[in-house]
């Protein structure tokens, strides 16, 4: 246990008002959103600036105290949850929530780690600019958490992952030293890219305190297209067809099976099937244009009318206005939540090379049905990024526990297929606690050894988020 003198010294850094102690209402800091992980902590510290973070880590290093950095705690891999020992102190970045600068000439924004993603999007939009990182959790997740998980979302196809949106970082290292890497450079060939080590590190190498982020011109128009088609093979053909014609204007391409759409229609009130006829598969694509308010619609119409003529799709509807566009995206964003009333579900956030998506689905479905004939694969994801949420819901009306008992064998087989298809066991949600053991079995010995060497170099005492990632 951490002794009371040490706890008092930690509290003194941020003050009593910014320290939550065991016995007070710590509950919301101790759970992963799906309640898959719950931990204990003697205290939650809420520093207000980099200096306080530095003093916390300095003391942590002197006393060998484990620290768990926490952002908006929307991460789904248990990375921000302390373990059950009550020996790990949570450092919440929520008070470091200032946008320090927006530079419309340089197309950059400087934000502290605790700024909620949506606030960055809104601030950019006020200057006619776009911060393209877009997740269903954007109202709660923080930029520090996005950076630490290298979050993906729906904008990756055109703008890349969070990693591609970060120009510079300020990070407090495990010994309390502050690294100021707040550069605005697009080109910087001066050796190792240090910022990249902290992006996706899940708080295991230090605490991200401030970031310089890229902004883009706000599109003048965006059109969403909901298209029905028979198979993932058709979706791949449509993807390449649309990409060839729209290029960078193709800013979204989601693949959706009928099952998750049915879950939304059944479990979320007021939702309607966008198309009159039933299709086995759907694509939700988005076309953006910086040229005019009509351009996205005209381009989308041209592409999808030709796709219809060529029988690449069975039917399609184009968004008519912003509200309609949001409605179509809402259907996609509600798919995770709409699974809950359907009972237990075993989830896999995986990626394979884009052209192997149809082959993956073709092989994965029989694997599931051989293990549980009535299981319901609930497949949707960012096809343009090669990323699927290959989720499996329990048989309708079946026994929850009986199905969950199959989770290990189902996941083992799915991940084996992912590895055989040169894919990744975690496309966007990270490793955290959830996939820590799996990581060691799916990466090569050389890769794991390199990761361990980096961890050892930065954090030889293993005080930063122990038990996560490695
Ligand atoms: C409804 C829903 C939809 C989602 N959709 C997506 C999606 O489309 N794509 C996607 O990628 N993810 C998605 N997520 C997962 C989650 O929102 C992202 O991983 C997000 O980036 C986490 O940010 P956070 O601030 O909540 O971080 P947290 O959950 O608080 O932390 C995540 C990890 O980062 C570390 N960390 C947090 N802040 C810092 C910091 N300042 N310095 C160092 N380490 C830190 C934590 O220790 C932890 O390991 C979704 C989650 C939900 C609930």
Short mmCIF file of C-alpha atoms and ligand atoms in Angstrom, two decimals:
data_model
loop_
_atom_site.label_atom_id
_atom_site.label_comp_id
_atom_site.label_asym_id
_atom_site.label_seq_id
_atom_site.Cartn_x
_atom_site.Cartn_y
_atom_site.Cartn_z
CA UNK A 1 0.00 0.00 0.00
CA UNK A 2 1.09 3.58 -0.57
CA UNK A 3 1.82 5.09 2.86
CA UNK A 4 -0.17 8.07 4.06
CA UNK A 5 2.83 10.46 4.08
CA UNK A 6 3.35 9.79 0.37
CA UNK A 7 -0.35 10.23 -0.35
CA UNK A 8 -0.32 13.54 1.51
CA UNK A 9 2.65 14.70 -0.57
CA UNK A 10 0.80 13.86 -3.79
CA UNK A 11 -2.27 15.72 -2.53
CA UNK A 12 -0.18 18.76 -1.64
CA UNK A 13 0.87 19.14 -5.31
CA UNK A 14 -2.65 19.70 -6.65
CA UNK A 15 -4.37 20.75 -3.43
CA UNK A 16 -7.20 19.09 -1.51
CA UNK A 17 -9.86 20.51 -3.82
CA UNK A 18 -8.34 18.76 -6.77
CA UNK A 19 -7.77 15.42 -5.08
CA UNK A 20 -10.45 12.78 -4.82
CA UNK A 21 -9.78 10.14 -2.19
CA UNK A 22 -10.97 6.59 -1.68
CA UNK A 23 -14.27 6.71 0.12
CA UNK A 24 -15.44 9.76 -1.82
CA UNK A 25 -17.22 9.48 -5.13
CA UNK A 26 -14.47 7.97 -7.23
CA UNK A 27 -16.73 5.59 -9.05
CA UNK A 28 -16.65 7.19 -12.47
CA UNK A 29 -12.85 7.05 -12.55
CA UNK A 30 -12.72 3.33 -11.87
CA UNK A 31 -14.69 1.78 -14.72
CA UNK A 32 -14.27 1.10 -18.38
CA UNK A 33 -17.41 2.27 -20.30
CA UNK A 34 -18.70 -1.28 -20.81
CA UNK A 35 -17.92 -2.20 -17.19
CA UNK A 36 -15.50 -4.86 -18.41
CA UNK A 37 -12.81 -3.51 -16.07
CA UNK A 38 -13.13 -2.04 -12.61
CA UNK A 39 -10.24 -1.01 -10.38
CA UNK A 40 -9.43 0.68 -7.09
CA UNK A 41 -7.28 3.70 -6.32
CA UNK A 42 -6.33 5.56 -3.16
CA UNK A 43 -6.71 8.89 -4.98
CA UNK A 44 -7.43 10.72 -8.22
CA UNK A 45 -5.23 13.77 -8.82
CA UNK A 46 -6.36 16.55 -11.12
CA UNK A 47 -3.39 18.72 -12.07
CA UNK A 48 -4.05 22.06 -13.72
CA UNK A 49 -0.82 22.51 -15.65
CA UNK A 50 2.34 20.85 -16.90
CA UNK A 51 4.29 21.91 -13.85
CA UNK A 52 1.92 20.02 -11.54
CA UNK A 53 2.07 16.94 -13.78
CA UNK A 54 5.85 17.16 -13.65
CA UNK A 55 5.86 17.36 -9.84
CA UNK A 56 3.49 14.39 -9.63
CA UNK A 57 5.72 12.23 -11.81
CA UNK A 58 8.85 13.41 -9.99
CA UNK A 59 7.34 12.25 -6.70
CA UNK A 60 6.06 9.05 -8.31
CA UNK A 61 9.55 8.32 -9.54
CA UNK A 62 11.13 9.03 -6.12
CA UNK A 63 8.61 6.82 -4.33
CA UNK A 64 8.20 4.20 -7.10
CA UNK A 65 4.46 4.86 -7.17
CA UNK A 66 2.45 3.58 -10.13
CA UNK A 67 0.51 6.23 -12.10
CA UNK A 68 -2.49 5.68 -14.37
CA UNK A 69 -3.09 8.63 -16.74
CA UNK A 70 -6.74 9.16 -17.53
CA UNK A 71 -8.47 11.23 -20.19
CA UNK A 72 -12.20 11.02 -20.88
CA UNK A 73 -12.14 7.30 -19.89
CA UNK A 74 -13.99 6.27 -23.04
CA UNK A 75 -11.25 3.82 -24.03
CA UNK A 76 -12.60 0.30 -24.49
CA UNK A 77 -9.47 -1.70 -23.70
CA UNK A 78 -9.24 -0.96 -19.95
CA UNK A 79 -6.14 1.22 -20.43
CA UNK A 80 -7.30 4.07 -18.20
CA UNK A 81 -8.57 1.89 -15.34
CA UNK A 82 -6.26 1.19 -12.36
CA UNK A 83 -5.82 -2.38 -11.16
CA UNK A 84 -7.58 -3.71 -8.06
CA UNK A 85 -4.61 -3.39 -5.69
CA UNK A 86 -5.34 0.23 -4.69
CA UNK A 87 -1.63 0.83 -5.31
CA UNK A 88 -2.02 2.95 -8.43
CA UNK A 89 -2.78 6.66 -8.42
CA UNK A 90 -5.03 8.00 -11.18
CA UNK A 91 -3.97 11.28 -12.81
CA UNK A 92 -6.93 12.83 -14.60
CA UNK A 93 -6.11 15.49 -17.19
CA UNK A 94 -9.63 16.97 -17.14
CA UNK A 95 -8.56 20.36 -15.72
CA UNK A 96 -5.93 20.85 -18.41
CA UNK A 97 -8.61 21.87 -20.86
CA UNK A 98 -7.44 25.09 -22.49
CA UNK A 99 -7.13 25.64 -26.20
CA UNK A 100 -3.99 27.74 -26.16
CA UNK A 101 -3.86 28.94 -29.73
CA UNK A 102 -5.50 28.58 -33.10
CA UNK A 103 -3.45 29.67 -36.07
CA UNK A 104 -5.63 29.95 -39.20
CA UNK A 105 -2.63 30.96 -41.34
CA UNK A 106 -0.55 27.99 -40.27
CA UNK A 107 -3.59 25.67 -40.03
CA UNK A 108 -2.69 24.51 -36.55
CA UNK A 109 -4.29 24.43 -33.13
CA UNK A 110 -2.54 23.99 -29.78
CA UNK A 111 -4.61 22.20 -27.16
CA UNK A 112 -3.95 20.90 -23.67
CA UNK A 113 -4.38 17.18 -23.16
CA UNK A 114 -7.70 17.43 -21.35
CA UNK A 115 -9.57 19.31 -24.08
CA UNK A 116 -12.60 17.30 -25.18
CA UNK A 117 -12.32 16.31 -28.85
CA UNK A 118 -15.59 18.01 -29.80
CA UNK A 119 -14.35 21.34 -28.39
CA UNK A 120 -11.39 21.19 -30.77
CA UNK A 121 -13.68 20.41 -33.70
CA UNK A 122 -15.98 23.31 -32.70
CA UNK A 123 -13.14 25.79 -32.25
CA UNK A 124 -11.71 24.84 -35.65
CA UNK A 125 -15.15 25.21 -37.27
CA UNK A 126 -15.51 28.70 -35.79
CA UNK A 127 -12.47 29.60 -37.92
CA UNK A 128 -13.81 27.81 -41.00
CA UNK A 129 -11.38 24.99 -40.42
CA UNK A 130 -11.73 21.26 -39.86
CA UNK A 131 -10.18 19.01 -37.24
CA UNK A 132 -11.08 15.73 -38.93
CA UNK A 133 -10.75 13.26 -36.05
CA UNK A 134 -14.32 12.07 -35.55
CA UNK A 135 -15.51 9.37 -33.11
CA UNK A 136 -18.87 8.51 -31.58
CA UNK A 137 -17.27 9.30 -28.18
CA UNK A 138 -16.15 12.80 -29.25
CA UNK A 139 -18.33 14.54 -26.67
CA UNK A 140 -16.35 12.92 -23.83
CA UNK A 141 -12.96 11.68 -25.04
CA UNK A 142 -9.99 14.03 -24.69
CA UNK A 143 -7.27 14.85 -27.15
CA UNK A 144 -4.63 13.43 -24.77
CA UNK A 145 -6.52 10.13 -24.77
CA UNK A 146 -6.96 10.26 -28.55
CA UNK A 147 -3.22 10.73 -28.95
CA UNK A 148 -2.37 8.03 -26.42
CA UNK A 149 -4.62 5.53 -28.20
CA UNK A 150 -3.86 6.81 -31.73
CA UNK A 151 -7.62 6.94 -32.22
CA UNK A 152 -9.12 6.25 -35.67
CA UNK A 153 -12.80 6.90 -36.35
CA UNK A 154 -14.57 7.88 -39.53
CA UNK A 155 -12.13 10.43 -40.99
CA UNK A 156 -9.12 8.17 -41.37
CA UNK A 157 -9.64 7.41 -45.05
CA UNK A 158 -8.97 11.01 -46.11
CA UNK A 159 -7.03 12.46 -43.18
CA UNK A 160 -5.32 9.55 -41.42
CA UNK A 161 -5.28 8.37 -37.80
CA UNK A 162 -4.58 10.69 -34.88
CA UNK A 163 -0.88 10.03 -35.51
CA UNK A 164 -1.18 11.80 -38.87
CA UNK A 165 -2.83 14.83 -37.24
CA UNK A 166 -0.18 15.55 -34.61
CA UNK A 167 2.66 17.93 -35.42
CA UNK A 168 4.15 18.34 -31.98
CA UNK A 169 3.78 17.26 -28.37
CA UNK A 170 4.71 18.27 -24.89
CA UNK A 171 5.15 15.24 -22.64
CA UNK A 172 6.13 14.77 -19.01
CA UNK A 173 8.49 11.82 -18.75
CA UNK A 174 8.25 9.26 -15.93
CA UNK A 175 11.05 10.99 -13.98
CA UNK A 176 9.17 14.29 -14.08
CA UNK A 177 11.29 15.87 -16.81
CA UNK A 178 9.30 17.95 -19.33
CA UNK A 179 9.94 17.36 -23.03
CA UNK A 180 8.83 20.35 -25.06
CA UNK A 181 8.35 19.08 -28.57
CA UNK A 182 5.62 21.58 -29.47
CA UNK A 183 6.83 22.05 -33.02
CA UNK A 184 4.66 23.05 -35.96
CA UNK A 185 6.88 21.47 -38.58
CA UNK A 186 5.54 19.35 -41.40
CA UNK A 187 9.07 18.34 -42.28
CA UNK A 188 11.61 17.48 -39.60
CA UNK A 189 14.20 14.90 -40.55
CA UNK A 190 16.38 15.11 -37.49
CA UNK A 191 16.51 11.52 -36.38
CA UNK A 192 14.01 9.44 -34.41
CA UNK A 193 10.46 10.79 -34.43
CA UNK A 194 10.11 11.08 -30.65
CA UNK A 195 6.50 12.27 -30.74
CA UNK A 196 5.53 9.06 -32.50
CA UNK A 197 6.73 7.04 -29.53
CA UNK A 198 4.08 8.63 -27.31
CA UNK A 199 1.26 8.38 -29.85
CA UNK A 200 -0.47 5.07 -29.19
CA UNK A 201 1.68 4.42 -26.08
CA UNK A 202 -1.44 4.27 -23.88
CA UNK A 203 0.20 6.23 -21.08
CA UNK A 204 3.05 3.74 -20.62
CA UNK A 205 5.90 6.13 -21.51
CA UNK A 206 4.81 9.45 -19.99
CA UNK A 207 1.91 11.88 -19.74
CA UNK A 208 0.98 13.90 -22.81
CA UNK A 209 0.21 17.44 -21.62
CA UNK A 210 -0.11 19.60 -24.77
CA UNK A 211 -0.35 18.96 -28.52
CA UNK A 212 0.04 20.89 -31.76
CA UNK A 213 -2.55 19.55 -34.20
CA UNK A 214 -3.11 19.96 -37.94
CA UNK A 215 -6.22 21.66 -39.25
CA UNK A 216 -7.71 21.48 -42.73
CA UNK A 217 -10.05 23.64 -44.80
CA UNK A 218 -13.65 23.07 -43.76
CA UNK A 219 -15.40 21.38 -46.69
CA UNK A 220 -18.01 23.62 -48.32
CA UNK A 221 -20.25 20.63 -48.88
CA UNK A 222 -20.56 17.03 -47.71
CA UNK A 223 -22.90 14.39 -49.05
CA UNK A 224 -23.48 11.03 -47.44
CA UNK A 225 -24.61 8.11 -49.58
CA UNK A 226 -26.32 5.00 -48.22
CA UNK A 227 -26.10 2.22 -50.81
CA UNK A 228 -27.38 -1.36 -50.74
CA UNK A 229 -25.40 -4.17 -52.37
CA UNK A 230 -25.23 -7.95 -52.31
CA UNK A 231 -21.76 -8.70 -50.93
CA UNK A 232 -18.45 -7.40 -49.50
CA UNK A 233 -16.87 -8.18 -52.90
CA UNK A 234 -19.26 -5.66 -54.46
CA UNK A 235 -18.38 -3.19 -51.71
CA UNK A 236 -14.69 -3.53 -52.52
CA UNK A 237 -15.40 -2.96 -56.22
CA UNK A 238 -17.51 0.09 -55.29
CA UNK A 239 -14.75 1.40 -53.04
CA UNK A 240 -12.14 1.32 -55.79
CA UNK A 241 -14.63 2.71 -58.32
CA UNK A 242 -15.53 5.65 -56.05
CA UNK A 243 -11.92 6.26 -55.00
CA UNK A 244 -10.76 6.43 -58.61
CA UNK A 245 -13.42 9.05 -59.39
CA UNK A 246 -13.47 11.06 -56.16
CA UNK A 247 -9.86 10.77 -55.00
CA UNK A 248 -9.39 12.76 -51.78
CA UNK A 249 -13.03 13.83 -51.94
CA UNK A 250 -13.99 10.33 -50.79
CA UNK A 251 -13.86 11.06 -47.07
CA UNK A 252 -15.73 8.07 -45.69
CA UNK A 253 -16.44 4.49 -46.69
CA UNK A 254 -18.15 2.26 -44.13
CA UNK A 255 -19.27 -1.32 -44.72
CA UNK A 256 -22.36 -2.46 -42.84
CA UNK A 257 -24.07 -5.85 -42.74
CA UNK A 258 -27.86 -6.08 -42.55
CA UNK A 259 -27.74 -7.45 -38.98
CA UNK A 260 -26.38 -4.29 -37.24
CA UNK A 261 -28.85 -2.16 -39.22
CA UNK A 262 -31.68 -4.42 -38.02
CA UNK A 263 -30.43 -4.07 -34.43
CA UNK A 264 -30.62 -0.27 -34.74
CA UNK A 265 -34.07 -0.36 -36.35
CA UNK A 266 -35.31 -2.68 -33.61
CA UNK A 267 -33.60 -1.14 -30.58
CA UNK A 268 -33.40 2.61 -31.22
CA UNK A 269 -36.73 4.33 -31.45
CA UNK A 270 -37.53 6.52 -34.43
CA UNK A 271 -34.98 4.98 -36.82
CA UNK A 272 -35.98 4.05 -40.37
CA UNK A 273 -34.35 1.91 -43.04
CA UNK A 274 -32.97 4.47 -45.54
CA UNK A 275 -33.82 2.19 -48.50
CA UNK A 276 -37.19 0.76 -49.52
CA UNK A 277 -35.85 -2.72 -50.23
CA UNK A 278 -33.86 -5.04 -47.99
CA UNK A 279 -30.21 -5.60 -48.93
CA UNK A 280 -27.71 -8.00 -47.43
CA UNK A 281 -24.93 -5.40 -47.22
CA UNK A 282 -24.69 -1.59 -47.17
CA UNK A 283 -22.08 1.03 -47.74
CA UNK A 284 -22.20 4.44 -46.08
CA UNK A 285 -19.90 6.65 -48.12
CA UNK A 286 -19.18 10.34 -47.83
CA UNK A 287 -18.07 12.77 -50.50
CA UNK A 288 -16.67 16.16 -49.44
CA UNK A 289 -15.80 19.18 -51.51
CA UNK A 290 -14.03 22.44 -50.83
CA UNK A 291 -15.22 23.92 -54.11
CA UNK A 292 -18.87 24.83 -53.67
CA UNK A 293 -22.03 24.01 -51.76
CA UNK A 294 -23.33 21.96 -54.69
CA UNK A 295 -20.15 20.18 -55.66
CA UNK A 296 -20.22 17.24 -53.22
CA UNK A 297 -23.80 16.43 -54.19
CA UNK A 298 -23.05 16.61 -57.91
CA UNK A 299 -19.97 14.42 -57.57
CA UNK A 300 -21.78 11.88 -55.39
CA UNK A 301 -24.70 11.78 -57.82
CA UNK A 302 -22.43 11.21 -60.79
CA UNK A 303 -20.46 8.44 -59.08
CA UNK A 304 -23.41 6.56 -57.63
CA UNK A 305 -25.60 6.90 -60.72
CA UNK A 306 -22.80 5.31 -62.73
CA UNK A 307 -22.33 2.65 -60.04
CA UNK A 308 -26.05 1.86 -60.33
CA UNK A 309 -25.79 1.63 -64.12
CA UNK A 310 -22.87 -0.72 -63.81
CA UNK A 311 -24.86 -2.77 -61.26
CA UNK A 312 -22.19 -2.27 -58.61
CA UNK A 313 -25.01 -1.34 -56.23
CA UNK A 314 -28.69 -2.27 -56.03
CA UNK A 315 -30.00 1.06 -54.77
CA UNK A 316 -28.78 4.22 -53.06
CA UNK A 317 -29.98 7.33 -51.30
CA UNK A 318 -28.06 10.61 -51.17
CA UNK A 319 -28.35 12.96 -48.22
CA UNK A 320 -30.47 15.97 -49.12
CA UNK A 321 -29.25 18.33 -46.43
CA UNK A 322 -27.07 18.43 -43.33
CA UNK A 323 -29.80 17.00 -41.07
CA UNK A 324 -30.30 14.07 -43.44
CA UNK A 325 -26.53 13.50 -43.63
CA UNK A 326 -26.38 13.38 -39.82
CA UNK A 327 -29.30 10.94 -39.74
CA UNK A 328 -27.48 8.52 -42.02
CA UNK A 329 -24.29 8.72 -39.94
CA UNK A 330 -26.33 8.36 -36.76
CA UNK A 331 -27.49 4.92 -37.91
CA UNK A 332 -23.86 3.88 -38.21
CA UNK A 333 -22.82 5.42 -34.90
CA UNK A 334 -25.66 3.74 -33.01
CA UNK A 335 -24.64 0.26 -34.09
CA UNK A 336 -22.46 -0.50 -31.05
CA UNK A 337 -25.10 0.53 -28.55
CA UNK A 338 -27.90 -1.17 -30.49
CA UNK A 339 -26.15 -4.50 -29.90
CA UNK A 340 -26.66 -4.37 -26.14
CA UNK A 341 -30.37 -5.27 -26.04
CA UNK A 342 -29.56 -8.26 -28.27
CA UNK A 343 -27.64 -9.90 -25.41
CA UNK A 344 -23.99 -10.82 -25.01
CA UNK A 345 -21.59 -9.98 -27.75
CA UNK A 346 -17.98 -10.89 -28.45
CA UNK A 347 -16.17 -8.03 -30.15
CA UNK A 348 -13.14 -7.87 -32.40
CA UNK A 349 -11.70 -4.57 -33.61
CA UNK A 350 -9.44 -5.84 -36.35
CA UNK A 351 -7.78 -4.72 -39.55
CA UNK A 352 -6.50 -6.46 -42.66
CA UNK A 353 -5.25 -4.98 -45.94
CA UNK A 354 -8.29 -3.33 -47.55
CA UNK A 355 -8.47 -5.74 -50.49
CA UNK A 356 -8.64 -8.69 -48.08
CA UNK A 357 -11.80 -7.52 -46.27
CA UNK A 358 -14.18 -9.68 -48.39
CA UNK A 359 -11.93 -12.73 -48.00
CA UNK A 360 -11.75 -12.17 -44.25
CA UNK A 361 -15.53 -12.07 -43.89
CA UNK A 362 -15.93 -15.09 -46.15
CA UNK A 363 -13.60 -17.12 -43.93
CA UNK A 364 -14.62 -15.69 -40.54
CA UNK A 365 -18.37 -16.35 -40.75
CA UNK A 366 -18.06 -20.15 -41.14
CA UNK A 367 -15.57 -20.19 -38.25
CA UNK A 368 -18.20 -18.57 -36.02
CA UNK A 369 -21.01 -20.83 -37.17
CA UNK A 370 -18.93 -23.96 -36.70
CA UNK A 371 -18.53 -22.98 -33.03
CA UNK A 372 -22.05 -21.66 -32.48
CA UNK A 373 -24.48 -22.32 -35.31
CA UNK A 374 -27.02 -19.67 -34.24
CA UNK A 375 -24.56 -16.90 -33.34
CA UNK A 376 -25.21 -13.64 -35.17
CA UNK A 377 -22.14 -11.96 -36.71
CA UNK A 378 -22.77 -8.23 -36.48
CA UNK A 379 -20.27 -6.79 -38.93
CA UNK A 380 -19.63 -3.14 -39.62
CA UNK A 381 -16.60 -0.93 -39.86
CA UNK A 382 -14.33 1.45 -41.67
CA UNK A 383 -13.84 -0.60 -44.82
CA UNK A 384 -11.83 2.13 -46.51
CA UNK A 385 -9.26 1.71 -43.73
CA UNK A 386 -9.35 -2.09 -43.80
CA UNK A 387 -10.91 -1.96 -40.31
CA UNK A 388 -13.86 -4.09 -39.25
CA UNK A 389 -15.71 -4.32 -35.98
CA UNK A 390 -16.24 -8.03 -36.31
CA UNK A 391 -18.69 -8.45 -33.47
CA UNK A 392 -20.64 -11.60 -32.73
CA UNK A 393 -23.96 -11.43 -30.91
CA UNK A 394 -25.42 -14.38 -29.02
CA UNK A 395 -28.18 -16.48 -30.59
CA UNK A 396 -31.55 -14.73 -30.35
CA UNK A 397 -33.21 -15.82 -27.10
CA UNK A 398 -30.18 -17.97 -26.21
CA UNK A 399 -28.38 -18.24 -22.90
CA UNK A 400 -25.99 -15.34 -22.28
CA UNK A 401 -23.47 -17.20 -20.09
CA UNK A 402 -23.46 -20.24 -22.35
CA UNK A 403 -22.56 -17.99 -25.28
CA UNK A 404 -19.92 -16.02 -23.39
CA UNK A 405 -18.25 -19.30 -22.45
CA UNK A 406 -17.49 -19.65 -26.17
CA UNK A 407 -15.80 -16.25 -26.27
CA UNK A 408 -12.27 -17.51 -25.85
CA UNK A 409 -12.44 -20.09 -28.61
CA UNK A 410 -14.28 -17.71 -30.96
CA UNK A 411 -11.74 -14.92 -30.44
CA UNK A 412 -8.77 -17.28 -30.64
CA UNK A 413 -9.92 -18.45 -34.06
CA UNK A 414 -10.77 -14.97 -35.31
CA UNK A 415 -7.40 -13.56 -34.25
CA UNK A 416 -5.60 -16.53 -35.81
CA UNK A 417 -7.35 -15.69 -39.08
CA UNK A 418 -6.39 -12.01 -38.69
CA UNK A 419 -2.73 -12.92 -38.23
CA UNK A 420 -2.84 -15.38 -41.14
CA UNK A 421 -4.19 -12.55 -43.32
CA UNK A 422 -1.38 -10.17 -42.27
CA UNK A 423 -3.78 -8.08 -40.21
CA UNK A 424 -3.79 -6.41 -36.80
CA UNK A 425 -5.55 -7.63 -33.65
CA UNK A 426 -6.32 -4.02 -32.71
CA UNK A 427 -7.11 -1.54 -35.45
CA UNK A 428 -8.14 1.42 -33.31
CA UNK A 429 -8.97 0.65 -29.71
CA UNK A 430 -5.46 -0.22 -28.56
CA UNK A 431 -4.22 -2.99 -26.28
CA UNK A 432 -4.78 -1.81 -22.69
CA UNK A 433 -5.54 -4.76 -20.43
CA UNK A 434 -7.87 -6.38 -22.93
CA UNK A 435 -5.32 -7.59 -25.46
CA UNK A 436 -2.08 -7.52 -23.49
CA UNK A 437 -1.60 -11.29 -23.46
CA UNK A 438 -2.77 -11.55 -27.04
CA UNK A 439 -0.24 -8.95 -28.17
CA UNK A 440 2.63 -11.07 -26.95
CA UNK A 441 1.39 -14.04 -28.96
CA UNK A 442 0.69 -12.17 -32.19
CA UNK A 443 3.76 -9.94 -32.56
CA UNK A 444 7.18 -11.35 -33.34
CA UNK A 445 9.78 -11.76 -30.61
CA UNK A 446 11.82 -9.03 -32.26
CA UNK A 447 8.91 -6.58 -32.19
CA UNK A 448 8.13 -7.31 -28.54
CA UNK A 449 11.82 -6.98 -27.63
CA UNK A 450 12.02 -3.57 -29.35
CA UNK A 451 8.88 -2.39 -27.52
CA UNK A 452 10.27 -3.59 -24.19
CA UNK A 453 13.59 -1.84 -24.86
CA UNK A 454 11.74 1.45 -25.47
CA UNK A 455 9.69 1.00 -22.29
CA UNK A 456 12.84 0.21 -20.29
CA UNK A 457 14.63 3.28 -21.67
CA UNK A 458 11.83 5.68 -20.72
CA UNK A 459 10.41 4.03 -17.63
CA UNK A 460 12.94 1.69 -15.99
CA UNK A 461 10.91 1.58 -12.74
CA UNK A 462 7.71 0.63 -14.61
CA UNK A 463 5.63 3.30 -12.89
CA UNK A 464 3.70 4.46 -15.96
CA UNK A 465 0.45 2.56 -16.35
CA UNK A 466 1.85 -0.85 -15.37
CA UNK A 467 -0.14 -3.85 -16.51
CA UNK A 468 -1.21 -2.15 -19.74
CA UNK A 469 0.06 -2.78 -23.25
CA UNK A 470 3.20 -4.80 -22.45
C1 LIG B 1 -19.22 5.03 -28.11
C2 LIG B 1 -17.74 4.91 -28.36
C3 LIG B 1 -17.27 4.99 -29.66
C4 LIG B 1 -15.90 4.90 -29.92
N1 LIG B 1 -15.47 4.97 -31.21
C5 LIG B 1 -14.14 4.92 -31.47
C6 LIG B 1 -13.68 4.99 -32.81
O1 LIG B 1 -14.44 5.09 -33.76
N2 LIG B 1 -12.35 4.94 -33.00
C7 LIG B 1 -11.47 4.83 -31.97
O2 LIG B 1 -10.25 4.81 -32.21
N3 LIG B 1 -11.88 4.72 -30.70
C8 LIG B 1 -13.19 4.77 -30.42
N4 LIG B 1 -13.62 4.67 -29.13
C9 LIG B 1 -12.66 4.45 -28.04
C10 LIG B 1 -12.20 5.75 -27.32
O3 LIG B 1 -13.17 6.77 -27.42
C11 LIG B 1 -10.87 6.22 -27.89
O4 LIG B 1 -9.89 5.25 -27.63
C12 LIG B 1 -10.39 7.56 -27.31
O5 LIG B 1 -9.26 7.96 -28.04
C13 LIG B 1 -10.00 7.48 -25.83
O6 LIG B 1 -9.85 8.80 -25.34
P1 LIG B 1 -10.08 9.11 -23.79
O7 LIG B 1 -9.77 10.53 -23.54
O8 LIG B 1 -11.41 8.66 -23.36
O9 LIG B 1 -8.93 8.22 -23.15
P2 LIG B 1 -9.00 7.25 -21.88
O10 LIG B 1 -9.98 6.16 -22.11
O11 LIG B 1 -9.13 8.03 -20.64
O12 LIG B 1 -7.53 6.63 -21.94
C14 LIG B 1 -7.13 5.79 -22.98
C15 LIG B 1 -5.64 5.44 -22.80
O13 LIG B 1 -4.84 6.60 -22.96
C16 LIG B 1 -4.12 6.89 -21.76
N5 LIG B 1 -4.15 8.35 -21.62
C17 LIG B 1 -5.24 9.16 -21.58
N6 LIG B 1 -4.86 10.45 -21.53
C18 LIG B 1 -3.50 10.45 -21.53
C19 LIG B 1 -2.50 11.47 -21.50
N7 LIG B 1 -2.83 12.75 -21.46
N8 LIG B 1 -1.20 11.11 -21.51
C20 LIG B 1 -0.85 9.81 -21.55
N9 LIG B 1 -1.74 8.81 -21.58
C21 LIG B 1 -3.05 9.13 -21.57
C22 LIG B 1 -4.81 6.12 -20.66
O14 LIG B 1 -3.92 5.76 -19.63
C23 LIG B 1 -5.32 4.90 -21.42
O15 LIG B 1 -4.30 3.96 -21.53
C24 LIG B 1 -15.00 4.72 -28.84
C25 LIG B 1 -15.47 4.64 -27.53
C26 LIG B 1 -16.83 4.73 -27.29
C27 LIG B 1 -17.31 4.65 -25.86
#
